[in-house]
Amino acid sequence: MRRVFARDALAQALLPCIGVVLLLALWYLASYVRVVDPVLLPSPVAMMTALWRGMTAGSLAHDFLRTVERTTVAMLVAAVIAVPLGILLGSSERLYRSVEFVIDFFRSTPASAVFPLFLVIFGVGDKTKIYVASFGASLVILFNVAYGVMNARKTRLLAAKVMGASRLRVLTDVMLMESLPQTFVGLRNGVSLALVIVVVAEMFIGSVDGLGHAVFDAQQMFEMPDMYASIFAAGALGYGLNLLFLLVEKRVVHWSGK
Amino acid sequence: MPDGAAHVTIRGLAKRFQDAVVYEGFDFDIPRGRFVSVFGPNGCGKSTLINMIAGLVPTDRGEILLGGKSVKDTNFGYVFQNYRDALFPWLRAFDNIEYPLKLRHIPQAQRRARVERLVARLGVTIDLRRYPYELSGGQQQLVSIMRALVVEPEVLFLDEPFSALDYEMTLFMRDQLQRLFLETATTMVLVSHDLEEAVYLADHVLLLSRRPARIADYVDVPQPRPRSAATLSDPEFVRVKGHCLEVFQRAVRGP
Ligand SMILES: Nc1ncnc2c1ncn2[C@@H]1O[C@H](COP(=O)(O)OP(=O)(O)OP(=O)(O)O)[C@@H](O)[C@H]1O
Ligand SMILES: [Mg+2]
């Protein structure tokens, strides 16, 4: 009986690996039988070698860290603006309704459309890349925080009120905590968006480093293994950031969904 | 003030929601140190009544005093039907219970002492380091009752506190509540939709009519305490319950 359980657990753990192995096998096969020009699609081994070289000896590690840095700063700026503002707007439904259209409008505007505007204001340096990402992420965060606060359970607010909590205490002790699960949804969506914007900005807006730059550069030089390595690094970063937020969320909002 | 003298006095109470008149010229006294159950048809205004006494819902007209004071100056407890929504899931059970003391700026050492005293007095065996969602429904409701009691309230309001629990747990919780009542002699007002429960726990049953709610009857339950399962089949208890049911059916049918 025990053995069966152990085997089941192992099978469960290995299940997600199947897709990865399948993809690698297909890729390897495709490059081996040359269905695609090997210059366009190098083998996974070539990609991994390029990744290793780039991360240890080449500039990929530096590019990776620069993208992490820009995304982090963009998220910090976005959170510092959007979380307090979201709480403020959410604490009064009438206030939120009065600006809802504006928020929804800009939330639906592709953030990339404001690049030229930000370029005029902040120039071609890092500021534009970071602030456009902050702009996009902050609207997503704002929207989620405000809804989290607005959807705080009425009974919980009443319970605090009935115990004698002032309006401020209700806000800090109950509404804020109630909004946390939704706030994390906003942060996770926000960081994904921020990464997208940062990488795009690194490709086209006078960049000398960053993963976007690395991808674009490798493509320009026709260094296909390097390009795939950079794409892979960007994917790993996005996945890692999402995972990080999920783990933090699980610890902080331990009561969510229970 | 002696037990049994009016604790909560309601005079000329009026309340309407849009065009639904819930109360009109309603007078009632709740005696100190007694257990009063409120029973009546669905939507007749039972919750509205205790919510108005507790200051959660504004009155249209009339005066409600608790021991001669307004509710704002009164130490009272309120237990919600939906314990899951009423407790704070981000706080451990212990911290939930001490939260109202925190609001009163009582230092931590004293807060701990008071919660521990309450726990000892009630003989509660729940592991209070757990989070509410790690407890059973009955345990959660017990925690929320303790949260209401920790401030040593003059009055405790309970709005259908056991209706989300299964039958076995309900029976157990009734006896817990009876113990609390005997232990603390707090004035208690219970809204219940279970007539047996209402009568079993009460010194007096307030029977309300359909909207606009009037006092259909105010019935004494003279059974000695502590009451137990045997009480339920006691002829006198059965008679009182039967009488309440009769009044209730007349009240539902209307004049
Ligand atoms: N906020 C509100 N807005 C409009 N009508 C309300 C509101 N609260 C209560 N009512 C109405 O007032 C009446 C009394 O409501 P109340 O909740 O006090 O009844 P109740 O006796 O507690 O009913 P139940 O047995 O369903 O718990 C009902 O008809 C209800 O529809
Ligand atoms: Mg009700």
Coordinates of C-alpha atoms in Angstrom, one line a residue, chain A residues 34-158:
Chain A
R34 CA 16.6 19.3 -40.7
V35 CA 12.9 20.0 -41.4
V36 CA 13.9 23.6 -40.8
D37 CA 17.1 25.2 -41.9
P38 CA 19.6 24.5 -39.0
V39 CA 20.7 28.2 -39.1
L40 CA 17.1 29.2 -38.2
L41 CA 16.6 26.4 -35.7
P42 CA 19.8 25.2 -34.0
S43 CA 19.6 22.1 -31.8
P44 CA 18.6 22.5 -28.2
V45 CA 22.2 21.5 -27.3
A46 CA 23.5 24.5 -29.3
M47 CA 21.1 26.7 -27.5
M48 CA 22.0 25.4 -24.1
T49 CA 25.7 25.8 -24.8
A50 CA 25.1 29.4 -25.9
L51 CA 23.0 30.0 -22.8
W52 CA 25.8 28.6 -20.6
R53 CA 28.5 30.6 -22.4
G54 CA 26.4 33.8 -22.3
M55 CA 25.6 33.4 -18.6
T56 CA 29.2 32.6 -17.5
A57 CA 31.5 34.4 -19.9
G58 CA 29.4 36.5 -22.2
S59 CA 27.1 39.5 -21.7
L60 CA 23.9 37.6 -21.2
A61 CA 24.2 37.6 -17.4
H62 CA 24.6 41.4 -17.4
D63 CA 21.6 41.8 -19.8
F64 CA 19.5 39.5 -17.6
L65 CA 20.3 41.5 -14.5
R66 CA 19.6 44.8 -16.2
T67 CA 16.2 43.6 -17.2
V68 CA 15.5 42.4 -13.7
E69 CA 16.6 45.8 -12.4
R70 CA 14.4 47.8 -14.7
T71 CA 11.4 45.5 -14.1
T72 CA 11.9 45.7 -10.3
V73 CA 12.2 49.5 -10.3
A74 CA 9.2 49.8 -12.6
M75 CA 7.2 47.6 -10.2
L76 CA 8.3 49.5 -7.1
V77 CA 7.3 52.8 -8.7
A78 CA 4.0 51.3 -9.8
A79 CA 3.2 49.7 -6.5
V80 CA 4.1 52.8 -4.5
I81 CA 1.7 54.9 -6.6
A82 CA -1.1 52.4 -7.3
V83 CA -1.6 50.6 -3.9
P84 CA -2.3 53.6 -1.8
L85 CA -4.3 55.2 -4.6
G86 CA -6.3 52.0 -5.0
I87 CA -7.1 51.8 -1.3
L88 CA -8.2 55.5 -1.4
L89 CA -10.4 55.0 -4.4
G90 CA -11.8 51.7 -3.2
S91 CA -12.7 52.9 0.2
S92 CA -15.4 55.1 -1.4
E93 CA -17.4 53.4 -4.1
R94 CA -18.7 56.8 -5.3
L95 CA -15.2 58.1 -5.7
Y96 CA -14.2 55.0 -7.7
R97 CA -17.2 55.2 -9.9
S98 CA -16.3 58.8 -10.7
V99 CA -12.9 57.8 -12.1
E100 CA -13.8 54.3 -13.3
F101 CA -14.1 55.3 -16.9
V102 CA -10.7 57.0 -17.0
I103 CA -9.0 54.0 -15.3
D104 CA -10.7 51.5 -17.6
F105 CA -9.8 53.6 -20.7
F106 CA -6.1 53.8 -19.9
R107 CA -6.1 50.2 -18.7
S108 CA -7.3 49.2 -22.1
T109 CA -4.8 51.5 -23.9
P110 CA -1.8 49.4 -25.1
A111 CA 1.0 50.8 -23.0
S112 CA 3.3 50.6 -26.0
A113 CA 1.2 53.4 -27.6
V114 CA 2.5 55.9 -25.0
F115 CA 6.2 55.3 -25.8
P116 CA 6.6 58.3 -28.0
L117 CA 4.9 60.5 -25.5
F118 CA 7.2 59.3 -22.7
L119 CA 10.2 59.6 -25.0
V120 CA 9.4 63.3 -25.5
I121 CA 9.1 63.8 -21.7
F122 CA 11.9 61.5 -20.4
G123 CA 14.3 61.1 -23.3
V124 CA 15.8 57.9 -24.6
G125 CA 17.4 56.8 -21.4
D126 CA 16.3 54.2 -18.8
K127 CA 13.6 56.5 -17.5
T128 CA 11.3 56.0 -20.4
K129 CA 11.6 52.2 -20.4
I130 CA 10.9 52.1 -16.7
Y131 CA 8.1 54.7 -16.5
V132 CA 6.1 53.2 -19.4
A133 CA 6.3 49.8 -17.6
S134 CA 5.2 51.5 -14.4
F135 CA 2.4 53.2 -16.2
G136 CA 1.0 49.9 -17.5
A137 CA 1.6 48.0 -14.3
S138 CA 0.2 50.7 -12.0
L139 CA -3.2 50.7 -13.8
V140 CA -3.5 47.0 -13.5
I141 CA -2.6 47.1 -9.8
L142 CA -4.8 50.1 -9.1
F143 CA -7.8 48.5 -10.6
N144 CA -7.3 45.3 -8.6
V145 CA -6.6 47.0 -5.3
A146 CA -9.6 49.2 -5.6
Y147 CA -11.9 46.2 -6.3
G148 CA -10.3 44.3 -3.5
V149 CA -11.2 47.1 -1.1
M150 CA -14.6 47.6 -2.5
N151 CA -15.5 43.9 -2.3
A152 CA -14.5 43.6 1.4
R153 CA -17.1 41.5 3.0
K154 CA -19.9 43.5 4.6
T155 CA -20.2 41.3 7.6
R156 CA -16.5 41.7 8.4
L157 CA -16.8 45.4 8.2
L158 CA -19.9 45.3 10.4

